[in-house]
Tab-separated table of C-alpha atoms in Angstrom:
chain	number	residue	atom	x	y	z
N	1005	MET	CA	0.006	0.002	-0.004
N	1006	GLY	CA	1.196	3.494	-0.769
N	1007	PRO	CA	1.642	6.268	1.798
N	1008	ASN	CA	-1.283	8.333	2.985
N	1009	PRO	CA	-1.657	11.125	0.377
N	1010	PHE	CA	-3.499	13.538	2.671
N	1011	LYS	CA	-1.368	15.984	4.670
N	1012	PRO	CA	-3.248	17.800	7.459
N	1013	THR	CA	-0.152	19.536	8.814
N	1014	ALA	CA	0.086	23.317	9.165
N	1015	GLY	CA	1.838	24.754	6.137
N	1016	LYS	CA	2.432	21.356	4.506
N	1017	MET	CA	1.535	21.418	0.834
N	1018	PRO	CA	-1.365	18.975	0.326
N	1019	PRO	CA	-1.648	16.857	-2.808
N	1020	ILE	CA	-4.916	18.614	-3.615
N	1021	LEU	CA	-5.252	22.376	-3.615
N	1022	ILE	CA	-8.843	22.927	-4.646
N	1023	GLY	CA	-11.098	25.932	-4.591
N	1024	ARG	CA	-8.223	28.432	-4.697
N	1025	GLU	CA	-7.802	28.579	-8.467
N	1026	SER	CA	-8.848	32.233	-8.673
N	1027	VAL	CA	-6.050	33.328	-6.342
N	1028	ILE	CA	-3.481	31.115	-8.027
N	1029	ASP	CA	-4.474	32.258	-11.521
N	1030	ALA	CA	-4.424	35.914	-10.462
N	1031	PHE	CA	-0.920	35.617	-9.007
N	1032	ASP	CA	0.254	33.831	-12.145
N	1033	ARG	CA	-1.086	36.729	-14.222
N	1034	GLY	CA	0.663	39.165	-11.912
N	1035	LEU	CA	4.010	37.470	-12.487
N	1036	ALA	CA	3.468	37.413	-16.247
N	1037	ASN	CA	2.197	40.974	-16.659
N	1038	GLY	CA	5.289	42.663	-15.317
N	1039	ALA	CA	5.939	45.563	-12.972
N	1040	GLY	CA	2.818	47.328	-11.742
N	1041	ALA	CA	0.516	44.308	-12.027
N	1042	PRO	CA	-1.959	44.680	-9.138
N	1043	GLU	CA	-1.927	40.947	-8.394
N	1044	ARG	CA	1.641	41.280	-7.121
N	1045	LEU	CA	0.266	42.816	-3.929
N	1046	MET	CA	-2.141	40.476	-2.124
N	1047	LEU	CA	-4.048	40.336	1.137
N	1048	ILE	CA	-5.345	36.861	1.918
N	1049	THR	CA	-7.848	36.415	4.732
N	1050	GLY	CA	-9.676	33.473	6.208
N	1051	GLN	CA	-10.492	31.579	9.356
N	1052	ARG	CA	-7.956	29.343	11.000
N	1053	GLY	CA	-7.729	26.197	8.927
N	1054	SER	CA	-8.929	27.878	5.725
N	1055	GLY	CA	-5.667	27.207	3.926
N	1056	LYS	CA	-3.933	30.587	4.124
N	1057	THR	CA	-0.501	29.173	4.910
N	1058	VAL	CA	-0.771	26.499	2.236
N	1059	LEU	CA	-1.767	29.146	-0.294
N	1060	LEU	CA	1.238	31.317	0.598
N	1061	THR	CA	3.436	28.236	0.135
N	1062	GLU	CA	1.928	27.664	-3.308
N	1063	LEU	CA	2.501	31.304	-4.341
N	1064	GLY	CA	6.108	30.974	-3.224
N	1065	ARG	CA	6.516	27.781	-5.214
N	1066	MET	CA	5.104	29.484	-8.293
N	1067	ALA	CA	7.418	32.477	-7.927
N	1068	LYS	CA	10.499	30.269	-7.493
N	1069	LYS	CA	9.551	28.260	-10.545
N	1070	ASP	CA	9.391	31.534	-12.493
N	1071	GLY	CA	12.901	32.483	-11.379
N	1072	TRP	CA	12.003	34.790	-8.496
N	1073	ASP	CA	13.600	34.829	-5.081
N	1074	VAL	CA	11.191	34.160	-2.226
N	1075	ILE	CA	11.388	35.305	1.394
N	1076	SER	CA	8.820	33.591	3.638
N	1077	GLU	CA	8.130	34.959	7.094
N	1078	THR	CA	5.687	34.460	9.946
N	1079	ALA	CA	4.996	37.697	11.753
N	1080	SER	CA	6.656	38.067	15.147
N	1081	GLY	CA	9.140	40.361	16.856
N	1082	GLY	CA	12.209	41.247	14.797
N	1083	MET	CA	10.537	40.380	11.512
N	1084	VAL	CA	12.063	43.234	9.493
N	1085	GLN	CA	15.557	42.355	10.625
N	1086	ARG	CA	15.031	38.703	9.660
N	1087	ILE	CA	13.775	39.773	6.233
N	1088	VAL	CA	16.815	42.015	5.778
N	1089	GLU	CA	19.154	39.128	6.708
N	1090	SER	CA	17.347	36.777	4.331
N	1091	LEU	CA	17.566	39.303	1.512
N	1092	ARG	CA	21.283	39.692	2.032
N	1093	GLY	CA	21.838	35.999	2.655
N	1094	THR	CA	23.689	36.811	5.850
N	1095	SER	CA	24.513	34.329	8.540
N	1096	PRO	CA	26.823	34.304	11.523
N	1097	ARG	CA	30.486	33.901	10.578
N	1098	VAL	CA	33.685	33.447	12.533
N	1099	THR	CA	35.553	36.750	12.776
N	1100	ARG	CA	38.123	35.847	15.397
N	1101	ALA	CA	39.306	32.703	17.141
N	1102	SER	CA	41.806	32.399	19.945
N	1103	ILE	CA	43.327	29.463	21.781
N	1104	GLY	CA	43.643	30.096	25.474
N	1105	PRO	CA	45.202	28.048	28.240
N	1106	SER	CA	44.490	24.348	28.550
N	1107	ALA	CA	43.229	22.400	31.501
N	1108	SER	CA	43.441	18.709	32.279
N	1109	LEU	CA	40.472	16.757	33.553
N	1110	GLY	CA	40.671	13.007	34.064
N	1111	GLY	CA	43.560	12.782	31.665
N	1112	THR	CA	41.700	14.693	28.955
N	1113	SER	CA	43.083	18.020	27.750
N	1114	LEU	CA	40.497	20.795	27.300
N	1115	SER	CA	41.130	24.007	25.381
N	1116	LEU	CA	39.625	27.114	26.961
N	1117	GLY	CA	39.842	29.209	23.825
N	1118	SER	CA	37.121	31.412	22.407
N	1119	VAL	CA	35.341	31.925	19.115
N	1120	GLU	CA	33.541	35.137	18.212
N	1121	LEU	CA	30.678	35.233	15.737
N	1122	SER	CA	29.359	38.321	14.030
N	1123	ARG	CA	27.212	39.251	11.075
N	1124	PRO	CA	28.214	41.437	8.178
N	1125	GLU	CA	27.054	45.004	8.654
N	1126	ALA	CA	23.357	45.205	7.922
N	1127	PRO	CA	22.067	47.653	5.316
N	1128	LEU	CA	20.576	50.844	6.655
N	1129	THR	CA	17.059	49.994	5.564
N	1130	ILE	CA	14.937	47.161	4.260
N	1131	ARG	CA	14.597	49.224	1.095
N	1132	ALA	CA	18.346	49.037	0.527
N	1133	ALA	CA	18.266	45.283	1.180
N	1134	ILE	CA	15.501	44.736	-1.391
N	1135	GLU	CA	17.248	46.882	-4.014
N	1136	ASP	CA	20.540	45.093	-3.383
N	1137	ARG	CA	18.879	41.704	-3.899
N	1138	LEU	CA	17.050	42.850	-7.038
N	1139	ALA	CA	20.301	44.094	-8.537
N	1140	ARG	CA	21.618	40.526	-8.443
N	1141	LEU	CA	18.646	39.097	-10.347
N	1142	PRO	CA	18.112	38.836	-14.106
N	1143	LYS	CA	15.891	41.395	-15.812
N	1144	GLY	CA	12.197	40.750	-15.375
N	1145	LYS	CA	12.660	38.742	-12.170
N	1146	GLY	CA	12.039	39.880	-8.633
N	1147	VAL	CA	11.527	39.148	-4.968
N	1148	LEU	CA	8.340	37.825	-3.367
N	1149	ILE	CA	7.920	38.391	0.362
N	1150	THR	CA	5.166	36.358	2.035
N	1151	ILE	CA	4.100	37.196	5.585
N	1152	ASP	CA	1.818	34.795	7.460
N	1153	GLU	CA	-0.132	35.563	10.647
N	1154	VAL	CA	0.112	39.252	9.824
N	1155	GLN	CA	-2.140	40.069	12.792
N	1156	SER	CA	0.912	39.356	15.010
N	1157	ALA	CA	3.147	41.874	13.223
N	1158	SER	CA	4.094	45.126	14.861
N	1159	ARG	CA	2.733	48.267	13.250
N	1160	ASP	CA	6.260	49.640	12.903
N	1161	ASP	CA	7.398	46.545	10.967
N	1162	LEU	CA	4.463	46.795	8.573
N	1163	VAL	CA	5.041	50.493	8.050
N	1164	ALA	CA	8.728	49.812	7.271
N	1165	ILE	CA	7.933	47.021	4.810
N	1166	SER	CA	5.112	48.895	3.078
N	1167	THR	CA	7.154	52.091	2.758
N	1168	ALA	CA	10.127	50.191	1.372
N	1169	VAL	CA	8.044	48.373	-1.223
N	1170	GLN	CA	6.422	51.613	-2.379
N	1171	HIS	CA	9.841	53.206	-2.914
N	1172	VAL	CA	11.223	50.159	-4.711
N	1173	ILE	CA	8.230	50.109	-7.074
N	1174	ARG	CA	8.685	53.845	-7.705
N	1175	ASP	CA	12.423	53.438	-8.371
N	1176	GLU	CA	11.765	50.680	-10.893
N	1177	ASP	CA	9.120	52.826	-12.581
N	1178	MET	CA	11.752	55.492	-13.243
N	1179	THR	CA	13.812	53.154	-15.402
N	1180	ASP	CA	13.374	53.122	-19.175
N	1181	LEU	CA	12.893	49.357	-19.365
N	1182	PRO	CA	9.610	47.775	-20.473
N	1183	ASP	CA	7.462	46.589	-17.562
N	1184	THR	CA	8.187	42.943	-18.346
N	1185	GLN	CA	11.945	43.580	-18.027
N	1186	LYS	CA	11.870	45.638	-14.849
N	1187	HIS	CA	12.786	44.002	-11.581
N	1188	GLY	CA	9.696	43.131	-9.566
N	1189	ILE	CA	8.669	43.168	-5.940
N	1190	ALA	CA	5.624	41.241	-4.736
N	1191	LEU	CA	4.017	41.056	-1.315
N	1192	ALA	CA	1.498	38.512	-0.032
N	1193	PHE	CA	0.065	38.948	3.449
N	1194	ALA	CA	-2.175	36.410	5.153
N	1195	GLY	CA	-4.151	36.794	8.344
N	1196	LEU	CA	-7.461	36.638	10.150
N	1197	PRO	CA	-10.235	38.749	8.621
N	1198	ILE	CA	-10.711	41.216	11.471
N	1199	ALA	CA	-6.949	41.760	11.727
N	1200	ILE	CA	-6.720	42.527	8.026
N	1201	ASP	CA	-9.653	44.929	8.345
N	1202	ASN	CA	-7.869	46.802	11.137
N	1203	LEU	CA	-4.676	47.023	9.132
N	1204	VAL	CA	-6.387	48.268	5.990
N	1205	ASN	CA	-8.216	50.935	7.994
N	1206	ASP	CA	-5.010	52.205	9.585
N	1207	ASP	CA	-4.332	55.724	8.337
N	1208	VAL	CA	-0.593	55.063	8.130
N	1209	LEU	CA	-0.916	51.767	6.250
N	1210	THR	CA	-2.986	53.141	3.365
N	1211	PHE	CA	-0.651	51.285	0.969
N	1212	LEU	CA	-2.417	48.072	1.972
N	1213	ARG	CA	-5.678	49.360	0.538
N	1214	ARG	CA	-4.173	49.007	-2.907
N	1215	CYS	CA	-3.543	45.306	-2.372
N	1216	VAL	CA	-5.887	42.829	-4.047
N	1217	ARG	CA	-7.843	41.103	-1.300
N	1218	TYR	CA	-8.960	37.484	-1.328
N	1219	ASP	CA	-11.236	36.100	1.366
N	1220	LEU	CA	-10.918	32.329	1.567
N	1221	GLY	CA	-14.214	30.574	2.113
N	1222	GLU	CA	-15.372	26.982	1.913
N	1223	VAL	CA	-14.697	24.819	-1.117
N	1224	ARG	CA	-17.684	23.551	-3.108
N	1225	ILE	CA	-18.740	20.080	-1.939
N	1226	PRO	CA	-18.844	18.648	-5.510
N	1227	ASP	CA	-15.241	19.811	-5.992
N	1228	VAL	CA	-14.219	18.150	-2.718
N	1229	LYS	CA	-15.938	14.899	-3.708
N	1230	ASN	CA	-14.176	14.813	-7.061
N	1231	ALA	CA	-10.837	15.595	-5.406
N	1232	TYR	CA	-11.290	12.707	-2.967
N	1233	ILE	CA	-12.067	10.297	-5.790
N	1234	SER	CA	-9.111	11.314	-7.917
N	1235	THR	CA	-6.608	11.499	-5.031
N	1236	VAL	CA	-7.627	8.148	-3.533
N	1237	ASN	CA	-7.657	6.379	-6.877
N	1238	ASP	CA	-4.330	7.889	-7.962
N	1239	SER	CA	-2.738	6.824	-4.671
N	1240	GLY	CA	-3.565	3.127	-4.825
N	1241	LYS	CA	-6.936	2.754	-3.156
N	1242	MET	CA	-10.557	2.955	-4.239
N	1243	ILE	CA	-13.554	4.906	-2.981
N	1244	SER	CA	-17.076	4.937	-4.358
N	1245	GLU	CA	-18.764	8.112	-5.486
N	1246	LYS	CA	-21.325	7.756	-2.689
N	1247	ASP	CA	-18.669	7.393	0.033
N	1248	ALA	CA	-16.647	10.257	-1.441
N	1249	GLN	CA	-19.779	12.402	-1.282
N	1250	THR	CA	-20.266	11.485	2.382
N	1251	ALA	CA	-16.637	12.335	3.123
N	1252	ALA	CA	-16.957	15.655	1.292
N	1253	GLU	CA	-20.033	16.578	3.299
N	1254	ALA	CA	-18.239	15.668	6.523
N	1255	SER	CA	-15.472	18.119	5.603
N	1256	SER	CA	-17.973	21.000	5.241
N	1257	GLY	CA	-15.719	22.162	2.397
N	1258	PHE	CA	-13.282	23.584	4.933
N	1259	PRO	CA	-9.710	23.124	3.614
N	1260	PHE	CA	-8.124	21.789	6.792
N	1261	MET	CA	-11.079	19.477	7.388
N	1262	ILE	CA	-10.763	18.215	3.805
N	1263	GLN	CA	-7.254	17.040	4.637
N	1264	LEU	CA	-8.215	15.699	8.064
N	1265	VAL	CA	-11.141	13.645	6.804
N	1266	GLY	CA	-9.037	12.304	3.938
N	1267	TYR	CA	-6.153	11.470	6.247
N	1268	TYR	CA	-8.208	9.607	8.859
N	1269	MET	CA	-10.454	7.685	6.446
N	1270	TRP	CA	-7.321	6.523	4.579
N	1271	GLN	CA	-5.706	5.581	7.887
N	1272	SER	CA	-8.784	3.630	8.957
N	1273	ALA	CA	-8.656	1.643	5.732
N	1274	ASP	CA	-4.929	1.024	6.202
N	1275	VAL	CA	-5.421	-0.276	9.750
N	1276	ASN	CA	-7.918	-2.799	8.380
N	1277	GLY	CA	-5.634	-3.755	5.501
N	1278	SER	CA	-8.203	-2.630	2.957
N	1279	ASP	CA	-7.542	-1.380	-0.561
N	1280	ALA	CA	-10.954	0.262	-0.583
N	1281	ILE	CA	-12.175	3.097	1.613
N	1282	THR	CA	-15.650	2.067	2.688
N	1283	ALA	CA	-18.543	3.838	4.373
N	1284	GLU	CA	-17.281	2.563	7.737
N	1285	HIS	CA	-13.823	3.986	7.118
N	1286	VAL	CA	-15.361	7.315	6.136
N	1287	SER	CA	-17.482	7.367	9.301
N	1288	ILE	CA	-14.485	6.640	11.534
N	1289	GLY	CA	-12.377	9.151	9.640
N	1290	ALA	CA	-14.998	11.875	9.942
N	1291	THR	CA	-15.262	11.379	13.715
N	1292	ASP	CA	-11.491	11.422	14.219
N	1293	ALA	CA	-11.184	14.439	11.936
N	1294	ALA	CA	-13.827	16.378	13.869
N	1295	ASN	CA	-12.022	15.733	17.140
N	1296	ALA	CA	-8.679	16.802	15.668
N	1297	PHE	CA	-10.256	19.923	14.144
N	1298	GLN	CA	-11.772	20.943	17.459
N	1299	ASP	CA	-8.413	20.601	19.206
N	1300	SER	CA	-6.315	22.358	16.588
N	1301	VAL	CA	-8.718	24.994	15.210
N	1302	CYS	CA	-11.728	25.526	17.469
N	1303	ALA	CA	-9.814	25.621	20.750
N	1304	PRO	CA	-7.291	28.276	19.595
N	1305	ALA	CA	-10.113	30.305	18.057
N	1306	VAL	CA	-11.975	30.392	21.374
N	1307	ARG	CA	-8.808	31.138	23.336
N	1308	SER	CA	-8.091	34.127	21.083
N	1309	LEU	CA	-11.433	35.771	21.845
N	1310	THR	CA	-11.753	38.692	24.194
N	1311	VAL	CA	-13.669	38.142	27.425
N	1312	ALA	CA	-16.704	39.934	25.954
N	1313	GLN	CA	-16.602	37.980	22.683
N	1314	ARG	CA	-16.418	34.710	24.567
N	1315	GLU	CA	-19.312	35.747	26.799
N	1316	PHE	CA	-21.399	36.539	23.708
N	1317	ILE	CA	-20.698	33.270	21.899
N	1318	LEU	CA	-21.171	31.114	24.997
N	1319	ALA	CA	-24.573	32.730	25.452
N	1320	MET	CA	-25.536	31.152	22.128
N	1321	VAL	CA	-24.953	27.590	23.393
N	1322	PRO	CA	-28.419	27.081	24.974
N	1323	ASP	CA	-30.018	27.639	21.551
N	1324	LEU	CA	-27.885	25.152	19.604
N	1325	PRO	CA	-28.333	23.821	17.017
N	1326	GLU	CA	-30.837	26.589	16.281
N	1327	PRO	CA	-29.838	30.240	15.645
N	1328	SER	CA	-29.798	32.671	18.569
N	1329	GLN	CA	-31.761	35.886	18.855
N	1330	VAL	CA	-29.393	38.770	19.588
N	1331	ALA	CA	-31.867	40.232	22.076
N	1332	HIS	CA	-31.822	36.968	24.039
N	1333	ILE	CA	-27.997	36.965	24.044
N	1334	ALA	CA	-27.986	40.478	25.490
N	1335	GLU	CA	-30.511	39.406	28.121
N	1336	ARG	CA	-28.515	36.330	29.123
N	1337	CYS	CA	-25.353	38.408	29.415
N	1338	ARG	CA	-27.198	41.187	31.226
N	1339	LYS	CA	-25.863	43.672	28.732
N	1340	SER	CA	-27.341	46.362	26.489
N	1341	MET	CA	-28.327	45.871	22.874
N	1342	SER	CA	-25.537	48.223	21.831
N	1343	TRP	CA	-23.056	45.901	23.601
N	1344	ALA	CA	-24.559	42.916	21.843
N	1345	GLY	CA	-24.460	44.713	18.496
N	1346	LYS	CA	-20.786	45.565	18.925
N	1347	TYR	CA	-19.670	41.994	19.643
N	1348	ARG	CA	-22.043	40.518	17.110
N	1349	ALA	CA	-20.233	42.601	14.492
N	1350	SER	CA	-16.760	41.602	15.717
N	1351	LEU	CA	-17.586	37.878	15.755
N	1352	ILE	CA	-19.086	38.093	12.256
N	1353	ALA	CA	-15.913	39.850	11.083
N	1354	SER	CA	-13.900	36.983	12.597
N	1355	ASN	CA	-16.019	34.474	10.610
N	1356	LEU	CA	-17.094	32.658	13.777
N	1357	ILE	CA	-20.790	33.540	13.508
N	1358	GLU	CA	-23.027	34.733	10.683
N	1359	PRO	CA	-26.394	36.476	10.324
N	1360	ALA	CA	-29.352	34.063	10.330
N	1361	GLY	CA	-32.258	36.342	9.567
N	1362	ARG	CA	-33.292	39.644	11.060
N	1363	GLY	CA	-32.098	39.823	14.681
N	1364	TYR	CA	-30.631	36.299	14.656
N	1365	VAL	CA	-27.115	34.833	14.382
N	1366	ARG	CA	-25.715	31.316	14.090
N	1367	ILE	CA	-22.272	29.804	14.584
N	1368	SER	CA	-20.541	29.444	11.229
N	1369	MET	CA	-17.157	27.817	11.919
N	1370	PRO	CA	-17.331	24.054	11.338
N	1371	HIS	CA	-17.563	22.023	14.553
N	1372	LEU	CA	-17.331	25.096	16.777
N	1373	ALA	CA	-20.889	24.537	18.024
N	1374	GLU	CA	-20.057	20.971	19.092
N	1375	TYR	CA	-16.863	22.203	20.717
N	1376	LEU	CA	-18.680	24.849	22.730
N	1377	GLN	CA	-21.331	22.381	23.814
N	1378	THR	CA	-18.869	19.792	25.073
N	1379	ARG	CA	-16.010	21.991	26.311
N	1380	ARG	CA	-17.508	25.201	27.600
N	1381	GLU	CA	-14.646	25.479	30.069
N	1382	ALA	CA	-12.162	26.011	27.181
């Protein structure tokens, strides 16, 4: 039997990347159309588990294949400095070594010398680092910088990166070369929807408003079903159209769940030594996938909520699986309707709940309702 083809690991490129063709095609056009193509500046948003990291990986793969250099970062402290070092290709190097006195321990001689490591002098700005890297590339090629979890980036870092990219684009525009021969710079940010909204609305980060935005939603169930059939069959097992449909419905079209369901139904068949994935294997796989999804996606989503957001969403639990009336949520929380309206809006922006008719909301993240019902202490 062949290895399990499904890869539900954060950032790991899955064998199937479905439902994201519009983003991939747009980026491909951006690379082909030369300097100034709007698709070279992207904002990608989506819930946890919606495939943002995988999509950034795919964009990086495409750029490398086209001869571009790619710098991939996850936002955290010191991000700009790490990008600068990656652009320059710097790494610690030995600048001085000395051999000091020796000591003897149990008949073994130990040198007490020292080694000093330092880095080459860093460029003054990230702009200089980008321009230095571009100067080493062939005409028409460029640098793609991808930044994941952008909501964790400092405002100063984002200002520095955005300002540098604007100047680099302007400098390239002042050359007499055709757009397809100018050096390029591309940026792709990925983050949670509400974080992206806050960044775009920042008066200092107006540059981000010119980025093309893509909001990652669920994949169509028929597309998931077809992907299951082709992936399973191409990897040495069989699955019927009916069972593939059941598996697709269990995934809710959510990219991470697509991989989880596929992984666990394949594993269930493997454990039983079966070359065919049956309805029983799909059922076991769907249950295991739901548990894994709750632990790796739902739990972090709930932990990231503010106290007020968590209070609001927990007040919806008594109504499950039916929608909740916002007025009842306010009453249960002993808060005003303006309070309820504020946190209703923030949870909708985070893609955790959605409108369900006038004055009603429902939980929208897959398996979050079950998680809240069984683990309210989370």
